[in-house]
Amino acid sequence: MIRVTLWNVDLIFKIAGLGILISVLNMVLRQAGKEEQAQMLTLVGVVIVLMMVIRLVYQLFENVKVMFQL
Amino acid sequence: MGVLKLIGAGMILVASTAMGFSVAAMYRNRPAELRSLQSALKLLESEIDYASRPLPEALAEVARRLSGPERILLNRASQLLGHGDVSSARRAWELAVEEYFSASSLSGADRDVLIDLGRSLGISDRDDQIRHLRLALSRLVRQEETAEEDRSRNERLWRYLGILSGGVLVLIFI
């Protein structure tokens, strides 16, 4: 039941792009002396990416369960 | 479908960039506006002190010599005073300041300085009014210092923020 689709590759690029943009934004905010907002932004970025991949993580655990017949 | 997505992404990017730049423009314009307000108040002070004109005339005279949004503020105040459809000089000044404020880049604290000035305009003798004008002037100078500080810290930040947040939104929606 292991599926490899092109959709997943797109997701990887999307996450990479988000990472780049958020790290640049983080740098700009830190330069402007807004450390707290920079930290908050990083946290928000992590949450957004987590929401994107949570289905895939669920799928991974399902696959592991099937593979080891749990 | 692909073209539609591209158009939407472009629109989001343009809109958020414009938003960032307009906020940055507010930070950029505020010190300049505070400076020209100061010169307007100085002119008004000398109008009252040396020419000893009554307030509506002094306001109109200063407005005639100025250009830019401050002209609108003083002209409006002078008009309201001259036509007598307000109860007091203070009320006329407040109305003019509100009108001017909504079109300017000033902050709430700057507006309070102007409103406070209006409280003492036209209700006392010349020396007292001059004193209050000087007080407002020194407060505006202090506001200008903080505005300059804010500008150097926030102008570039808001530009980047607009562009990059547009990029993030596009990436999330794709």
Short mmCIF file of C-alpha atoms in Angstrom, two decimals:
data_model
loop_
_atom_site.label_atom_id
_atom_site.label_comp_id
_atom_site.label_asym_id
_atom_site.label_seq_id
_atom_site.Cartn_x
_atom_site.Cartn_y
_atom_site.Cartn_z
CA MET A 1 0.00 0.00 0.00
CA ILE A 2 2.89 2.38 -0.60
CA ARG A 3 2.02 5.13 -3.06
CA VAL A 4 4.49 7.50 -4.62
CA THR A 5 2.80 10.46 -6.29
CA LEU A 6 4.03 13.67 -7.90
CA TRP A 7 1.86 15.60 -5.43
CA ASN A 8 4.35 14.79 -2.68
CA VAL A 9 7.25 16.28 -4.64
CA ASP A 10 5.24 19.49 -5.06
CA LEU A 11 4.67 19.54 -1.32
CA ILE A 12 8.41 19.31 -0.68
CA PHE A 13 9.07 22.33 -2.89
CA LYS A 14 6.26 24.24 -1.24
CA ILE A 15 7.69 23.60 2.21
CA ALA A 16 11.17 24.57 1.02
CA GLY A 17 9.82 27.86 -0.37
CA LEU A 18 7.99 28.60 2.88
CA GLY A 19 11.18 27.89 4.79
CA ILE A 20 13.20 30.33 2.68
CA LEU A 21 10.62 33.12 2.89
CA ILE A 22 10.12 32.73 6.62
CA SER A 23 13.83 32.68 7.35
CA VAL A 24 14.33 35.90 5.36
CA LEU A 25 11.38 37.51 7.15
CA ASN A 26 12.86 36.34 10.44
CA MET A 27 16.15 38.04 9.59
CA VAL A 28 14.40 41.29 8.67
CA LEU A 29 12.37 41.30 11.88
CA ARG A 30 15.42 40.56 14.01
CA GLN A 31 17.32 43.38 12.32
CA ALA A 32 14.49 45.74 13.20
CA GLY A 33 14.78 44.71 16.84
CA LYS A 34 11.53 42.78 17.02
CA GLU A 35 12.86 39.56 18.52
CA GLU A 36 9.54 38.41 19.97
CA GLN A 37 7.68 38.79 16.70
CA ALA A 38 10.48 36.92 14.94
CA GLN A 39 10.12 34.02 17.34
CA MET A 40 6.33 34.06 16.96
CA LEU A 41 6.72 34.01 13.18
CA THR A 42 9.00 30.98 13.34
CA LEU A 43 6.45 29.21 15.50
CA VAL A 44 3.64 30.06 13.07
CA GLY A 45 5.72 28.75 10.19
CA VAL A 46 6.32 25.47 12.00
CA VAL A 47 2.60 25.09 12.71
CA ILE A 48 1.64 25.81 9.07
CA VAL A 49 4.11 23.26 7.74
CA LEU A 50 2.97 20.74 10.35
CA MET A 51 -0.63 21.17 9.17
CA MET A 52 0.54 20.50 5.62
CA VAL A 53 2.39 17.30 6.44
CA ILE A 54 0.14 15.89 9.15
CA ARG A 55 -1.79 13.78 6.66
CA LEU A 56 1.45 12.33 5.34
CA VAL A 57 2.65 11.57 8.86
CA TYR A 58 -0.64 9.80 9.51
CA GLN A 59 -0.14 7.83 6.30
CA LEU A 60 3.36 6.90 7.39
CA PHE A 61 2.12 5.49 10.67
CA GLU A 62 -0.62 3.57 8.87
CA ASN A 63 1.98 2.09 6.54
CA VAL A 64 4.20 1.12 9.46
CA LYS A 65 1.20 -0.55 11.11
CA VAL A 66 0.38 -2.50 7.98
CA MET A 67 4.00 -3.46 7.39
CA PHE A 68 4.49 -4.92 10.87
CA GLN A 69 0.92 -6.30 10.99
CA LEU A 70 0.05 -4.53 14.24
CA MET B 1 -6.63 26.38 -14.48
CA GLY B 2 -2.91 27.09 -14.39
CA VAL B 3 -3.32 30.56 -15.86
CA LEU B 4 -6.07 31.41 -13.40
CA LYS B 5 -3.87 30.38 -10.50
CA LEU B 6 -1.03 32.49 -11.85
CA ILE B 7 -3.27 35.54 -12.14
CA GLY B 8 -4.55 35.04 -8.59
CA ALA B 9 -1.03 34.63 -7.25
CA GLY B 10 0.05 37.82 -9.02
CA MET B 11 -2.91 39.72 -7.60
CA ILE B 12 -2.19 38.59 -4.03
CA LEU B 13 1.47 39.49 -4.43
CA VAL B 14 0.71 42.94 -5.84
CA ALA B 15 -1.89 43.68 -3.16
CA SER B 16 0.30 42.70 -0.22
CA THR B 17 3.28 44.57 -1.67
CA ALA B 18 1.15 47.68 -2.07
CA MET B 19 -0.06 47.33 1.53
CA GLY B 20 3.49 47.07 2.82
CA PHE B 21 4.62 50.07 0.80
CA SER B 22 1.70 52.22 1.92
CA VAL B 23 2.44 51.51 5.58
CA ALA B 24 6.10 52.31 4.90
CA ALA B 25 5.03 55.55 3.21
CA MET B 26 3.18 56.57 6.38
CA TYR B 27 6.34 56.10 8.41
CA ARG B 28 8.28 58.07 5.82
CA ASN B 29 5.84 60.99 5.59
CA ARG B 30 5.25 61.53 9.30
CA PRO B 31 8.52 63.38 10.15
CA ALA B 32 8.19 65.64 7.11
CA GLU B 33 4.59 66.49 8.01
CA LEU B 34 5.58 67.22 11.60
CA ARG B 35 8.32 69.55 10.34
CA SER B 36 5.97 71.52 8.13
CA LEU B 37 3.44 71.70 10.98
CA GLN B 38 6.18 73.24 13.09
CA SER B 39 6.90 75.90 10.52
CA ALA B 40 3.19 76.59 10.21
CA LEU B 41 2.93 77.10 13.97
CA LYS B 42 5.98 79.38 13.91
CA LEU B 43 4.37 81.49 11.20
CA LEU B 44 1.14 81.63 13.19
CA GLU B 45 3.09 82.68 16.26
CA SER B 46 4.72 85.60 14.47
CA GLU B 47 1.38 86.55 12.88
CA ILE B 48 -0.19 86.81 16.33
CA ASP B 49 2.84 88.32 18.05
CA TYR B 50 4.11 90.98 15.64
CA ALA B 51 1.14 91.62 13.38
CA SER B 52 -1.38 91.11 16.23
CA ARG B 53 -4.07 89.96 13.89
CA PRO B 54 -7.22 88.31 15.20
CA LEU B 55 -7.24 84.53 14.96
CA PRO B 56 -9.32 83.94 11.79
CA GLU B 57 -7.29 86.49 9.85
CA ALA B 58 -3.98 85.18 11.20
CA LEU B 59 -4.96 81.62 10.24
CA ALA B 60 -5.97 82.66 6.73
CA GLU B 61 -2.79 84.69 6.32
CA VAL B 62 -0.56 81.77 7.35
CA ALA B 63 -2.53 79.39 5.14
CA ARG B 64 -1.98 81.70 2.20
CA ARG B 65 1.78 81.48 2.65
CA LEU B 66 1.91 77.70 3.02
CA SER B 67 1.61 74.85 0.59
CA GLY B 68 0.69 71.24 1.26
CA PRO B 69 -1.80 69.65 3.65
CA GLU B 70 -1.15 72.13 6.49
CA ARG B 71 -2.71 74.76 4.27
CA ILE B 72 -5.94 72.79 4.32
CA LEU B 73 -5.87 72.58 8.11
CA LEU B 74 -5.42 76.31 8.63
CA ASN B 75 -7.75 77.31 5.81
CA ARG B 76 -10.49 75.09 7.19
CA ALA B 77 -10.07 76.42 10.72
CA SER B 78 -10.15 79.99 9.44
CA GLN B 79 -13.24 79.33 7.34
CA LEU B 80 -15.09 77.68 10.22
CA LEU B 81 -14.19 80.59 12.48
CA GLY B 82 -15.01 83.26 9.94
CA HIS B 83 -18.45 81.97 8.99
CA GLY B 84 -19.48 81.61 12.58
CA ASP B 85 -21.21 78.25 12.29
CA VAL B 86 -19.30 76.82 15.26
CA SER B 87 -19.68 77.55 18.94
CA SER B 88 -16.04 78.36 19.75
CA ALA B 89 -12.54 78.65 18.33
CA ARG B 90 -11.71 75.42 20.05
CA ARG B 91 -14.51 73.58 18.27
CA ALA B 92 -13.51 75.01 14.88
CA TRP B 93 -9.91 74.01 15.45
CA GLU B 94 -10.95 70.48 16.52
CA LEU B 95 -13.07 69.99 13.41
CA ALA B 96 -10.26 71.20 11.17
CA VAL B 97 -7.73 68.94 12.93
CA GLU B 98 -10.00 65.89 12.55
CA GLU B 99 -10.37 66.60 8.85
CA TYR B 100 -6.65 67.09 8.42
CA PHE B 101 -5.78 64.04 10.55
CA SER B 102 -7.70 61.56 8.43
CA ALA B 103 -5.76 62.61 5.34
CA SER B 104 -2.32 62.74 6.99
CA SER B 105 0.23 60.23 8.26
CA LEU B 106 0.22 61.56 11.80
CA SER B 107 -0.19 59.39 14.87
CA GLY B 108 -2.74 59.78 17.63
CA ALA B 109 -0.18 61.48 19.90
CA ASP B 110 0.50 64.12 17.24
CA ARG B 111 -3.20 64.81 16.95
CA ASP B 112 -3.48 65.20 20.72
CA VAL B 113 -0.79 67.90 20.62
CA LEU B 114 -2.82 69.82 18.05
CA ILE B 115 -6.09 69.36 19.94
CA ASP B 116 -4.45 70.55 23.17
CA LEU B 117 -3.25 73.63 21.34
CA GLY B 118 -6.81 74.31 20.22
CA ARG B 119 -7.97 74.40 23.85
CA SER B 120 -6.08 77.63 24.45
CA LEU B 121 -6.48 79.29 21.04
CA GLY B 122 -8.61 82.36 21.01
CA ILE B 123 -9.65 82.39 24.66
CA SER B 124 -6.87 84.42 26.23
CA ASP B 125 -4.58 87.35 25.62
CA ARG B 126 -1.72 87.45 23.17
CA ASP B 127 1.09 86.45 25.52
CA ASP B 128 -0.80 83.43 26.79
CA GLN B 129 -1.53 82.22 23.27
CA ILE B 130 2.10 82.69 22.31
CA ARG B 131 3.14 80.60 25.30
CA HIS B 132 0.78 77.82 24.32
CA LEU B 133 1.98 77.94 20.72
CA ARG B 134 5.58 77.59 21.93
CA LEU B 135 4.58 74.66 24.14
CA ALA B 136 2.89 72.91 21.22
CA LEU B 137 5.95 73.63 19.09
CA SER B 138 8.32 72.00 21.56
CA ARG B 139 6.02 69.00 21.86
CA LEU B 140 5.97 68.68 18.08
CA VAL B 141 9.77 68.78 18.01
CA ARG B 142 9.85 65.88 20.46
CA GLN B 143 7.25 64.00 18.40
CA GLU B 144 9.40 64.53 15.34
CA GLU B 145 12.39 62.95 17.06
CA THR B 146 10.43 59.82 17.93
CA ALA B 147 8.89 59.78 14.44
CA GLU B 148 12.35 59.86 12.90
CA GLU B 149 13.41 56.99 15.14
CA ASP B 150 10.33 54.97 14.18
CA ARG B 151 10.98 55.65 10.53
CA SER B 152 14.55 54.39 10.56
CA ARG B 153 13.41 51.24 12.34
CA ASN B 154 10.17 50.44 10.56
CA GLU B 155 10.20 51.77 7.01
CA ARG B 156 12.35 49.06 5.45
CA LEU B 157 10.79 46.39 7.68
CA TRP B 158 7.27 47.08 6.37
CA ARG B 159 8.40 46.95 2.75
CA TYR B 160 9.98 43.55 3.23
CA LEU B 161 7.03 42.42 5.31
CA GLY B 162 4.57 43.23 2.51
CA ILE B 163 6.49 41.44 -0.22
CA LEU B 164 7.42 38.39 1.83
CA SER B 165 4.01 37.88 3.43
CA GLY B 166 2.52 37.99 -0.08
CA GLY B 167 4.95 35.25 -1.09
CA VAL B 168 4.04 33.15 1.95
CA LEU B 169 0.31 33.51 1.25
CA VAL B 170 0.79 32.50 -2.38
CA LEU B 171 2.80 29.47 -1.37
CA ILE B 172 0.17 28.41 1.16
CA PHE B 173 -2.68 28.76 -1.33
CA ILE B 174 -1.01 27.02 -4.29
#
